[in-house]
mmCIF file of N, CA and C in Angstrom:
data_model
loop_
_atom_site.group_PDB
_atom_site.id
_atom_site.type_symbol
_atom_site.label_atom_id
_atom_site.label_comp_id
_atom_site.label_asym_id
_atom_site.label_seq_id
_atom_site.Cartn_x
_atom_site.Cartn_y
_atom_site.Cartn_z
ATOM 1 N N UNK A 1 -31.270 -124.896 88.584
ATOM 2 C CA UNK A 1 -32.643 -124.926 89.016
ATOM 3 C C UNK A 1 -32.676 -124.869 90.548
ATOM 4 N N UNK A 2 -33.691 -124.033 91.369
ATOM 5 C CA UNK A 2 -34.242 -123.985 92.629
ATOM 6 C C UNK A 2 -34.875 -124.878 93.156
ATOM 7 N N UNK A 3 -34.168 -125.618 93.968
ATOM 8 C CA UNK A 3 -35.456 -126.690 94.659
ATOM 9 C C UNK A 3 -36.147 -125.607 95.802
ATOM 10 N N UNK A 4 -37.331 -125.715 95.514
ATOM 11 C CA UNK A 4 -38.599 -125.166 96.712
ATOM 12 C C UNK A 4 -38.313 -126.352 97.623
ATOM 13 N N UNK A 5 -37.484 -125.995 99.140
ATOM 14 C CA UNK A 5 -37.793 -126.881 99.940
ATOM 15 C C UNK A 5 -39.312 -127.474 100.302
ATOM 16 N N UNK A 6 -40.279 -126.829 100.801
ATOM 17 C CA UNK A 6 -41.602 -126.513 100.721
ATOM 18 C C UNK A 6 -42.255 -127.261 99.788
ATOM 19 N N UNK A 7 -42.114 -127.199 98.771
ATOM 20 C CA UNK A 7 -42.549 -128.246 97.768
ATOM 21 C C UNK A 7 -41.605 -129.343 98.032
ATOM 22 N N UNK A 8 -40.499 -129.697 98.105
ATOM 23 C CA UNK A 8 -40.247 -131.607 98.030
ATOM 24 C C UNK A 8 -40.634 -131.470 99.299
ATOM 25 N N UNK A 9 -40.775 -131.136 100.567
ATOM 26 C CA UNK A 9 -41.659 -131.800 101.761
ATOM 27 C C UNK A 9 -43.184 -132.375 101.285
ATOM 28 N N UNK A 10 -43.268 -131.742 100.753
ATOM 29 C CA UNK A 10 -45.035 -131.733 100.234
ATOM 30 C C UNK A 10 -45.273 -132.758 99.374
ATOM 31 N N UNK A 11 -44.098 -133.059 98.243
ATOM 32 C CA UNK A 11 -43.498 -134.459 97.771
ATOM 33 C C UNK A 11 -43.626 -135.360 98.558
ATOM 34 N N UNK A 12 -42.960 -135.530 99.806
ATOM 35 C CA UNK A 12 -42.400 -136.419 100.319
ATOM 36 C C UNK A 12 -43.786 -136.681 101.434
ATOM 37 N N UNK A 13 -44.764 -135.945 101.528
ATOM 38 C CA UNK A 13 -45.392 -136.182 102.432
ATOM 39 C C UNK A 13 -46.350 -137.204 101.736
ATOM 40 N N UNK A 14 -46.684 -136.730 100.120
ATOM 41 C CA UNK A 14 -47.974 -137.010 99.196
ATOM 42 C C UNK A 14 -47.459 -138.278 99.214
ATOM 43 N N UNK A 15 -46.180 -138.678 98.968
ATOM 44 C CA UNK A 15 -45.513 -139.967 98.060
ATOM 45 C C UNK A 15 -45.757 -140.977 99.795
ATOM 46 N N UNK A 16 -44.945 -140.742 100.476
ATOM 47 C CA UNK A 16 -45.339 -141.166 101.856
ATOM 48 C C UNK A 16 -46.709 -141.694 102.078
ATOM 49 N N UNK A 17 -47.623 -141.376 101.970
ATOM 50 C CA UNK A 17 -48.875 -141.577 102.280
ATOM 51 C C UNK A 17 -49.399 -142.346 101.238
ATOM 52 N N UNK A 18 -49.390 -142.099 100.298
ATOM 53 C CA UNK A 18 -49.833 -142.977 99.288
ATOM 54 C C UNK A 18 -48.787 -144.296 98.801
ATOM 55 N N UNK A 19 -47.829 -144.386 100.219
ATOM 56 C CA UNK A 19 -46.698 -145.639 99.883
ATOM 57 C C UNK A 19 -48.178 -147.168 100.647
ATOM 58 N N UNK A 20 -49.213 -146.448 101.472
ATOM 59 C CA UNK A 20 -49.536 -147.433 102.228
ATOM 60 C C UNK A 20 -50.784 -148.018 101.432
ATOM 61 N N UNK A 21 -51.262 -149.258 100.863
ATOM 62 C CA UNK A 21 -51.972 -149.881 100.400
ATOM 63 C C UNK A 21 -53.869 -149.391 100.685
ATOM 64 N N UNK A 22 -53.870 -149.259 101.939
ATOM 65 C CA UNK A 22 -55.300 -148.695 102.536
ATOM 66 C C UNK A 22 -55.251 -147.453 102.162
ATOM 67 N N UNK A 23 -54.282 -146.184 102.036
ATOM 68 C CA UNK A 23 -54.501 -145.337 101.560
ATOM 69 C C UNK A 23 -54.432 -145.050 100.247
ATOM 70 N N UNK A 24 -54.172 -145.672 99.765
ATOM 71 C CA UNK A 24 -54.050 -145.936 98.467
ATOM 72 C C UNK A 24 -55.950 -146.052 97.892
ATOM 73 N N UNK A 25 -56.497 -147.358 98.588
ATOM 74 C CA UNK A 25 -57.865 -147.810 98.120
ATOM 75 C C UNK A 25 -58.714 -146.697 98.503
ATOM 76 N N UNK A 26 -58.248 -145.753 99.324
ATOM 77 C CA UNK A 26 -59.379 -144.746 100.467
ATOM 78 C C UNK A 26 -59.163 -143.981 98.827
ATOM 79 N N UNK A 27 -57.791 -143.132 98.716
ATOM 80 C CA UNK A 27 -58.259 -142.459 97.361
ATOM 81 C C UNK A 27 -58.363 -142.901 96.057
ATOM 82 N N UNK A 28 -58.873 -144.069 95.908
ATOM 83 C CA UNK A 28 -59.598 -144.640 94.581
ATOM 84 C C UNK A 28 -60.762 -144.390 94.895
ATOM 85 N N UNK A 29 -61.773 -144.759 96.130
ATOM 86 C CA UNK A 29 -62.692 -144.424 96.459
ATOM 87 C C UNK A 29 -63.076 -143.297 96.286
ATOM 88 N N UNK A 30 -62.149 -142.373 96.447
ATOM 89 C CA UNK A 30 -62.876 -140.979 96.913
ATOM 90 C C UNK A 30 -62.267 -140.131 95.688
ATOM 91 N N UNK A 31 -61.968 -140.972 94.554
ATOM 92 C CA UNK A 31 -62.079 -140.326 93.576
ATOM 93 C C UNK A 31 -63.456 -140.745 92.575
ATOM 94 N N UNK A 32 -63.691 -141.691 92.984
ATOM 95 C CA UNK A 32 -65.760 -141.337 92.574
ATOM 96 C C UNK A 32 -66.566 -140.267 93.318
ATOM 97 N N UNK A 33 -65.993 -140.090 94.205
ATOM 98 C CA UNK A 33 -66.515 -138.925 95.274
ATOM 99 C C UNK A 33 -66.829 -138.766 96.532
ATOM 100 N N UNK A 34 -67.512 -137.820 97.264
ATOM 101 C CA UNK A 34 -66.435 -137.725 98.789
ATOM 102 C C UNK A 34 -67.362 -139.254 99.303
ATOM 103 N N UNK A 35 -66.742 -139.336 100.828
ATOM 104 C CA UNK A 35 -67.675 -140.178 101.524
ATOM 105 C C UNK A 35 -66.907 -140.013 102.719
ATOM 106 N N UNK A 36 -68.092 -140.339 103.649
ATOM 107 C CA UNK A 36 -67.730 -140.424 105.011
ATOM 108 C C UNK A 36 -66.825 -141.132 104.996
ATOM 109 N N UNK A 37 -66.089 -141.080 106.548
ATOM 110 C CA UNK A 37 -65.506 -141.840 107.633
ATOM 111 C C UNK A 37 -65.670 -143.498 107.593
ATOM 112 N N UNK A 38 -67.525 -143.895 107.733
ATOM 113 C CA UNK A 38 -68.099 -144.830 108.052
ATOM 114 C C UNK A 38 -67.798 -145.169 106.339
ATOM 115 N N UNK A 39 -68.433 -144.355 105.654
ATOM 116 C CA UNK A 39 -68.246 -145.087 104.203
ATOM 117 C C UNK A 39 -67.098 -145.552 103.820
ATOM 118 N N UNK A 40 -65.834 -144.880 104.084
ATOM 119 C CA UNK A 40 -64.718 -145.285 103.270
ATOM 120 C C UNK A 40 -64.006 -146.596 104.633
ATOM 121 N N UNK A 41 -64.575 -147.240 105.489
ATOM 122 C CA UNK A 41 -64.271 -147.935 106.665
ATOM 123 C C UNK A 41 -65.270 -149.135 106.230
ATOM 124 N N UNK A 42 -65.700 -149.417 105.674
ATOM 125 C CA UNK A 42 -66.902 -150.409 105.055
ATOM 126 C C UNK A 42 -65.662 -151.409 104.346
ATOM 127 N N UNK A 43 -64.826 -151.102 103.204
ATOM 128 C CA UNK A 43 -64.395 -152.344 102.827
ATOM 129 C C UNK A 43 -63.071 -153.080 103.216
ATOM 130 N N UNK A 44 -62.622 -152.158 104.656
ATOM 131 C CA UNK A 44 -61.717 -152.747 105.533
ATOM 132 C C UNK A 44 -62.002 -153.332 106.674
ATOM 133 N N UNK A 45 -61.045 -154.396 106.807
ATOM 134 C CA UNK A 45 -61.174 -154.965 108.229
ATOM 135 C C UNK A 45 -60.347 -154.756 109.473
ATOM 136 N N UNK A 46 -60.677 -153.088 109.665
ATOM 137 C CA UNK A 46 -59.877 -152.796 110.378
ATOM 138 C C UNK A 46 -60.777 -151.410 111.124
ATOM 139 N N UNK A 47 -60.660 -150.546 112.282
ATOM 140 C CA UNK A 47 -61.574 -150.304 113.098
ATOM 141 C C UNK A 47 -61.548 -148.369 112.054
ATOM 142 N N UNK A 48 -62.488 -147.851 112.525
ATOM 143 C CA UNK A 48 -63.030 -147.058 111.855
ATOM 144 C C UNK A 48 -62.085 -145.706 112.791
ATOM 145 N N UNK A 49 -61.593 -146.207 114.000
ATOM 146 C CA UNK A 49 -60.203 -145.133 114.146
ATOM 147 C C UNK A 49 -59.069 -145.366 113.623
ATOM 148 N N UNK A 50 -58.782 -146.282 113.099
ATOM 149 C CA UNK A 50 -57.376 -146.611 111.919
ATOM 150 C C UNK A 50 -57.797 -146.244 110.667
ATOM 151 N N UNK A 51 -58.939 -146.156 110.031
ATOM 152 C CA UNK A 51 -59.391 -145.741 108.980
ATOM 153 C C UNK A 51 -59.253 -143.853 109.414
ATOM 154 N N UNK A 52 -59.806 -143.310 110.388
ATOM 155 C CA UNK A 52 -59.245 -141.905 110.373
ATOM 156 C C UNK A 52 -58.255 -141.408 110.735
ATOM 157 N N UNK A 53 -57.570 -142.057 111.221
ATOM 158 C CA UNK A 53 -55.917 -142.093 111.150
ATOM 159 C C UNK A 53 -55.168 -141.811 109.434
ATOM 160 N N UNK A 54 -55.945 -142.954 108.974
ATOM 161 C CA UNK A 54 -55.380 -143.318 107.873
ATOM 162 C C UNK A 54 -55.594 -141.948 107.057
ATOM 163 N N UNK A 55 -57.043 -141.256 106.812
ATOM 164 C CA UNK A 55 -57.262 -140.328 106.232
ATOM 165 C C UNK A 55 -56.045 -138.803 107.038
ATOM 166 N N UNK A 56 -56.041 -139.081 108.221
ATOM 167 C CA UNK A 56 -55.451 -137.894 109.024
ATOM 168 C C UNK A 56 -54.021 -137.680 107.878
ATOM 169 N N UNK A 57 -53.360 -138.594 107.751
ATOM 170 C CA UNK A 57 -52.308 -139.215 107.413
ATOM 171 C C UNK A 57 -52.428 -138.382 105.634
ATOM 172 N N UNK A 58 -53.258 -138.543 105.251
ATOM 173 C CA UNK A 58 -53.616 -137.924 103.893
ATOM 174 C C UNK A 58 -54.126 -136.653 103.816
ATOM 175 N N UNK A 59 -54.750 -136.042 104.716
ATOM 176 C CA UNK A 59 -54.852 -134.640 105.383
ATOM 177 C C UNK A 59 -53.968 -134.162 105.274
ATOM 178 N N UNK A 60 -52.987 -134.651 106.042
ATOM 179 C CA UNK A 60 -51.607 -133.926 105.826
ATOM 180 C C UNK A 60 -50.786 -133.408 105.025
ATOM 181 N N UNK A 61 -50.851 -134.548 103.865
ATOM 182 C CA UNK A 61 -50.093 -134.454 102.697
ATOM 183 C C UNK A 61 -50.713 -133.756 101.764
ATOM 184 N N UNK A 62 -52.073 -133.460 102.220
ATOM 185 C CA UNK A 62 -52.704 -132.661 101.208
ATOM 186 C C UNK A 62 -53.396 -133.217 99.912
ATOM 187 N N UNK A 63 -53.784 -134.174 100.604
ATOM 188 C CA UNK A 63 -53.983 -135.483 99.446
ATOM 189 C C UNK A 63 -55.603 -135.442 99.401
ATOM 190 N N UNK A 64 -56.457 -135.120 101.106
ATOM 191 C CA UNK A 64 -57.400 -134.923 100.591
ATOM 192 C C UNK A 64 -57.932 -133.931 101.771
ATOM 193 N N UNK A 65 -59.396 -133.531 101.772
ATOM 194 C CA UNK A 65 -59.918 -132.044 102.939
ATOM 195 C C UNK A 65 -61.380 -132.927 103.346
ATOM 196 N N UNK A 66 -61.238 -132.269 104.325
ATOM 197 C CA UNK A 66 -62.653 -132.716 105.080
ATOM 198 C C UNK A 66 -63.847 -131.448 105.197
ATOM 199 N N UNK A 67 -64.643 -131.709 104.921
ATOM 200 C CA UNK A 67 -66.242 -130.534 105.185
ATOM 201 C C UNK A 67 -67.075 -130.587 106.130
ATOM 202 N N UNK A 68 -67.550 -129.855 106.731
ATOM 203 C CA UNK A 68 -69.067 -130.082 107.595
ATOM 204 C C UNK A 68 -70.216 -129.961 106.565
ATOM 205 N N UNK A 69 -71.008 -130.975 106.585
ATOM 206 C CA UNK A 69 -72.412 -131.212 105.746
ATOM 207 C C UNK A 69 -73.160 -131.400 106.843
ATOM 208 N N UNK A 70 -74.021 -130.375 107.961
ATOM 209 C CA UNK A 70 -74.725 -130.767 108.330
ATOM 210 C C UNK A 70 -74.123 -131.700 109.652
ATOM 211 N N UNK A 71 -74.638 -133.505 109.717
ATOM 212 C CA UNK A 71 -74.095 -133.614 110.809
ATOM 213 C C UNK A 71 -72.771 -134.567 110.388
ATOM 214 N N UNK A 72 -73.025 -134.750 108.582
ATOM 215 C CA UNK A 72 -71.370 -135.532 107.909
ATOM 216 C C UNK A 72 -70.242 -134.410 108.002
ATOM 217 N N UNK A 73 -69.329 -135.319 107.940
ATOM 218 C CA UNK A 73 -67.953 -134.728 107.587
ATOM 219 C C UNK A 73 -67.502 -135.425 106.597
ATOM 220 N N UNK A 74 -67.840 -134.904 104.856
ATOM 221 C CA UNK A 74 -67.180 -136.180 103.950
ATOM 222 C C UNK A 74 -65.856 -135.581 103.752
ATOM 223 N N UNK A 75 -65.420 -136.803 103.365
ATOM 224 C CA UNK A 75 -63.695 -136.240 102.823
ATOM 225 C C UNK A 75 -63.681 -136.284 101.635
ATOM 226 N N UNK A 76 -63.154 -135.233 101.160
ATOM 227 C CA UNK A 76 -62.715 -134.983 99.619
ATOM 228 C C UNK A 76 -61.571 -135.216 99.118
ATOM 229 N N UNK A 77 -61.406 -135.446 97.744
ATOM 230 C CA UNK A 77 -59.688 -136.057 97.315
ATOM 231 C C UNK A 77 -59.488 -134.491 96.435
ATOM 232 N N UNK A 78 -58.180 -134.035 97.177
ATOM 233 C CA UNK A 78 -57.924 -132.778 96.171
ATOM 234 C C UNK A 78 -57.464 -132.956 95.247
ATOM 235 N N UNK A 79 -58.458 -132.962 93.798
ATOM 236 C CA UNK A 79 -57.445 -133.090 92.838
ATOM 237 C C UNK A 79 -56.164 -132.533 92.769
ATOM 238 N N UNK A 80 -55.611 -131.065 92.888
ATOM 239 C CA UNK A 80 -55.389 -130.214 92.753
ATOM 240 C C UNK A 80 -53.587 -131.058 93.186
ATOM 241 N N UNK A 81 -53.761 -131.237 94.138
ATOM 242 C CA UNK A 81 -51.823 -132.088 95.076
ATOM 243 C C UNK A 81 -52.396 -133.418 93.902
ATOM 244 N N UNK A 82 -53.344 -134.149 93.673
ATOM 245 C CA UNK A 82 -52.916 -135.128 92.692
ATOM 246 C C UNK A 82 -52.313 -135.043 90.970
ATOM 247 N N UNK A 83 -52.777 -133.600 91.118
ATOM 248 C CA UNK A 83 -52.429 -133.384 89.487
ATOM 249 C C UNK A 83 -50.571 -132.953 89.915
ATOM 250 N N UNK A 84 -50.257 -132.009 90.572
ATOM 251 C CA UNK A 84 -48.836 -131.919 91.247
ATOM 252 C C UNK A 84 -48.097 -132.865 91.137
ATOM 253 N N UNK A 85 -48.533 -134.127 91.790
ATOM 254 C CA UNK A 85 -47.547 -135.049 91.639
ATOM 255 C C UNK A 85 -47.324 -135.851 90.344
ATOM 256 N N UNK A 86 -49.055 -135.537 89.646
ATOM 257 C CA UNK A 86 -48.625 -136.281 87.932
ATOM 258 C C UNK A 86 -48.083 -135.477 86.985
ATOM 259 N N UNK A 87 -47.781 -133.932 87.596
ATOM 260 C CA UNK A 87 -46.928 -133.694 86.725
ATOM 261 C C UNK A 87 -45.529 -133.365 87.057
ATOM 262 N N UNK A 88 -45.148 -134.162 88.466
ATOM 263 C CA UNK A 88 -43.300 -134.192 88.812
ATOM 264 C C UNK A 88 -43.246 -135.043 88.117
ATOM 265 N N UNK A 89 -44.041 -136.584 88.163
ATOM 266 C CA UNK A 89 -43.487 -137.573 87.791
ATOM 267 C C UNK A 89 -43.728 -137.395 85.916
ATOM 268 N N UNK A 90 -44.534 -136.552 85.250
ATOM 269 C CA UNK A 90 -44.225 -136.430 84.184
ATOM 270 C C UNK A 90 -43.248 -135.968 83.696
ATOM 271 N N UNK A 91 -42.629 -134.879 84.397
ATOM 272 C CA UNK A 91 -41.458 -134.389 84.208
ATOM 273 C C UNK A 91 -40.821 -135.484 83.854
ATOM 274 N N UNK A 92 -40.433 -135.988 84.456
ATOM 275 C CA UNK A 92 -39.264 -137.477 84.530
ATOM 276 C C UNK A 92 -39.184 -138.543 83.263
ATOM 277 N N UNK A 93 -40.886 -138.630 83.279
ATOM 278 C CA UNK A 93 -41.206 -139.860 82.364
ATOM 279 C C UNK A 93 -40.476 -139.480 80.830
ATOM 280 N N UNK A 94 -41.075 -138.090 81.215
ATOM 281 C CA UNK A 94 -40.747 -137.514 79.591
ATOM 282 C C UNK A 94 -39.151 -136.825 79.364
ATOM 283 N N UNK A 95 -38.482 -136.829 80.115
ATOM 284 C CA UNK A 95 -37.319 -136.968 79.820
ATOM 285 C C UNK A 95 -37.056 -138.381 79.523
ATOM 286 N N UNK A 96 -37.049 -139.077 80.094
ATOM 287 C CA UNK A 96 -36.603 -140.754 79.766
ATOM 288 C C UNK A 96 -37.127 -140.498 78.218
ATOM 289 N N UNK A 97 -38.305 -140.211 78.050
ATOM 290 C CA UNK A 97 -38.684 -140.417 76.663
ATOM 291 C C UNK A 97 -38.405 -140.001 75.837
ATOM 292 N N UNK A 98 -37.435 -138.742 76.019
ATOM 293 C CA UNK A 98 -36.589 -137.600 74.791
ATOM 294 C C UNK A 98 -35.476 -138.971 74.798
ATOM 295 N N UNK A 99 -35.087 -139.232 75.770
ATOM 296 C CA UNK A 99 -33.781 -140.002 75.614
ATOM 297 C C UNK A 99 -33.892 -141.602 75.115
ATOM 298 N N UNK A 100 -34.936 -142.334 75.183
ATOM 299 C CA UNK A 100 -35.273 -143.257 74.384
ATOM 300 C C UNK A 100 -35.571 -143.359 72.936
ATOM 301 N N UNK A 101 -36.092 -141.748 72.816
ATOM 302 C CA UNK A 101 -36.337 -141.649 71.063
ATOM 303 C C UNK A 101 -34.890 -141.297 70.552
ATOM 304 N N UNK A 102 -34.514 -140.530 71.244
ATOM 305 C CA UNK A 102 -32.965 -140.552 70.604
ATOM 306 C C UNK A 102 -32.623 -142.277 70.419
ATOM 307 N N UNK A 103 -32.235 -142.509 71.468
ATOM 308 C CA UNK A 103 -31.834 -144.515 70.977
ATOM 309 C C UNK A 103 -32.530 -144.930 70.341
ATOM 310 N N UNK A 104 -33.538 -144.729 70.066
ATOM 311 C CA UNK A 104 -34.100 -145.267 68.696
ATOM 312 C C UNK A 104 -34.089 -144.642 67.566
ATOM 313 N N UNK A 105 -33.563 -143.754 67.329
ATOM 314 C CA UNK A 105 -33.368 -143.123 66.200
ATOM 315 C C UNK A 105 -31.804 -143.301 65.997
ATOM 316 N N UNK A 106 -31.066 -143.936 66.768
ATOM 317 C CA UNK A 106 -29.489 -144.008 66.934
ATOM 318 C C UNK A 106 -29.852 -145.426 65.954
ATOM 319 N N UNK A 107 -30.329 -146.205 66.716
ATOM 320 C CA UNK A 107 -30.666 -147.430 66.550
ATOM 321 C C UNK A 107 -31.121 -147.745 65.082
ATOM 322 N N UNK A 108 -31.963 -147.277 64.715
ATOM 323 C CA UNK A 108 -32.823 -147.349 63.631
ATOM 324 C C UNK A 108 -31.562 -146.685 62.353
ATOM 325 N N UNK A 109 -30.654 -145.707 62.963
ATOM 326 C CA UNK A 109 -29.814 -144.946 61.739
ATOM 327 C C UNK A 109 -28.955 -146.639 61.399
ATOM 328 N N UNK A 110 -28.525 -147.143 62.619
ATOM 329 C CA UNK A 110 -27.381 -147.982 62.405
ATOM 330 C C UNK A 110 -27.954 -149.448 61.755
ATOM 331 N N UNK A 111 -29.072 -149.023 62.339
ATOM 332 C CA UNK A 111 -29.747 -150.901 61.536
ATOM 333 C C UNK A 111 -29.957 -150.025 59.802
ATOM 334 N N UNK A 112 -30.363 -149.415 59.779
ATOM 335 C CA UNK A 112 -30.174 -149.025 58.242
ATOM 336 C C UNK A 112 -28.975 -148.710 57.344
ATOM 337 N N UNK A 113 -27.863 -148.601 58.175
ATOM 338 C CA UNK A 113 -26.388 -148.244 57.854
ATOM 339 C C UNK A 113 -26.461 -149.785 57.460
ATOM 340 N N UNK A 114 -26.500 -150.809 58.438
ATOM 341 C CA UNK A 114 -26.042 -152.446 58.202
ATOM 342 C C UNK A 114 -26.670 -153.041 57.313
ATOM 343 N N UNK A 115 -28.102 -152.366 56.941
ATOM 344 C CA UNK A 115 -28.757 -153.201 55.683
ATOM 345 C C UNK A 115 -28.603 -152.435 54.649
ATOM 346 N N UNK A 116 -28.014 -151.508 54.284
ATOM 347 C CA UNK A 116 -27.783 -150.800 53.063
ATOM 348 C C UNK A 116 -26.529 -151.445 53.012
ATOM 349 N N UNK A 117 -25.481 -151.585 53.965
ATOM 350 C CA UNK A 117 -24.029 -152.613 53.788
ATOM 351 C C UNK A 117 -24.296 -153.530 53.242
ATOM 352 N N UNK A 118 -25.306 -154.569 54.002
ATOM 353 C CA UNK A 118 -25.494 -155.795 53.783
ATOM 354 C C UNK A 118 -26.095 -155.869 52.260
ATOM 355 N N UNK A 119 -27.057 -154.888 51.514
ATOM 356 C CA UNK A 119 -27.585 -155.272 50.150
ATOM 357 C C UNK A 119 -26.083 -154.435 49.567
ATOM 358 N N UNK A 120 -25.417 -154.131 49.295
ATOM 359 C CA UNK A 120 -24.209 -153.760 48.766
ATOM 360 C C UNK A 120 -23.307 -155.131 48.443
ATOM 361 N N UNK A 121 -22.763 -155.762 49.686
ATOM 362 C CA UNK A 121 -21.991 -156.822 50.027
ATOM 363 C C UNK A 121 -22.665 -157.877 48.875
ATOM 364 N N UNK A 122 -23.944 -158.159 48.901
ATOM 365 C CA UNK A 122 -24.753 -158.894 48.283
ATOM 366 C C UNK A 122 -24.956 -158.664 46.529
ATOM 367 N N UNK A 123 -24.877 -157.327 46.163
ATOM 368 C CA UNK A 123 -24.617 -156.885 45.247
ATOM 369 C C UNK A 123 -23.377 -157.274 44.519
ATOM 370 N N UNK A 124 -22.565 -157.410 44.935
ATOM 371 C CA UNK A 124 -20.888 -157.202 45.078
ATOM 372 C C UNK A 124 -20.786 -158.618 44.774
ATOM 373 N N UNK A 125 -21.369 -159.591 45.873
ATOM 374 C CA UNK A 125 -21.110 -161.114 45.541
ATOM 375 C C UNK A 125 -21.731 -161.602 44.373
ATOM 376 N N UNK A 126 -22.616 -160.826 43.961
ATOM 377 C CA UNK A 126 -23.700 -161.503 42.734
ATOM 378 C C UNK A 126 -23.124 -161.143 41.679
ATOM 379 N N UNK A 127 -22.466 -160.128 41.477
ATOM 380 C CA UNK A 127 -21.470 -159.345 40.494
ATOM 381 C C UNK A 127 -20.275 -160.313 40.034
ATOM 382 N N UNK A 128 -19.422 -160.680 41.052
ATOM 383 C CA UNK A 128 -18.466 -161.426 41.056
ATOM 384 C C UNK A 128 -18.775 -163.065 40.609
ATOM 385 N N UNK A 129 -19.674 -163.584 41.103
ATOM 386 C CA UNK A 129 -20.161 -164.608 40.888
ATOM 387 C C UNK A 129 -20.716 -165.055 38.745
ATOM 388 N N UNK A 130 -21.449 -163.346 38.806
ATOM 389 C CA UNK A 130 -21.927 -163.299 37.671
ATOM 390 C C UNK A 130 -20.162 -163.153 36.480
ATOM 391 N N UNK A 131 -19.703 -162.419 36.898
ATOM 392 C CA UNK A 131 -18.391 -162.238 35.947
ATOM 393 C C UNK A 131 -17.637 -163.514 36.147
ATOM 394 N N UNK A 132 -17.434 -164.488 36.763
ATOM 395 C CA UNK A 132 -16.941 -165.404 37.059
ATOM 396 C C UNK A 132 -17.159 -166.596 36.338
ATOM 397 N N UNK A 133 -18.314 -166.838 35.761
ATOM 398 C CA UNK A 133 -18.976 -167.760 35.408
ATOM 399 C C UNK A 133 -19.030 -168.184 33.893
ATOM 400 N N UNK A 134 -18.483 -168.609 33.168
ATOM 401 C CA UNK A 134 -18.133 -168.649 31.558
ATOM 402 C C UNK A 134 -18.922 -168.630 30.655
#
């Protein structure tokens, strides 16, 4: 397989940015839909140029775009880089998950190997017990 350098930067930028807690809450927010600067700076306590920093920071990664409305600039969350990254990390998940159903189907063969032993063994003793007995 080809790694697209280009794409894991773009990885590494999305995953990066969304490592920081405030950017994190900015796109929960702005996945109800866009909002200003001032709006998404309302439930932090922190100055409304660290809040566009913070978005700059997500700009980047492509995480979200800004518009002119007139005299707003709302920011938008691109779905588009969020669906990207849910489906690297699906990739992944769902391998783990081919390989867990296998162990459980390993699992499940051998616990049924031991209880078909075990009612045999049991068979076997009741047999003996029964011929034994005058």
């Amino acid at each position: 397989m080809v790694v697209d350098p280009l794409s894991d930067d773009r990885l590494d930028r999305a995953f990066l940015a969304l490592a920081d807690p405030v950017r994190r809450r900015i796109v929960a927010r702005l996945s109800r839909g866009p909002a200003t600067v001032n709006e998404l700076a309302e439930p932090f306590d922190i100055t409304k140029q660290a809040v566009s920093k913070h978005i700059q920071v997500l700009e980047h990664a492509g995480l979200v775009t800004r518009t002119r409305d007139a005299q707003r600039r709302p920011v938008h969350l691109d779905a588009a880089t969020l669906e990207a990254l849910t489906a690297w990390i699906d990739r992944y998940r769902l391998i783990h998950e081919q390989s867990f159903r296998a162990l459980d189907a390993v699992l499940a063969a051998q616990a049924g190997a031991t209880t078909g032993h075990q009612q045999e063994q049991e068979q076997d003793h009741k047999h003996s017990d029964q011929e034994a007995r005058p």
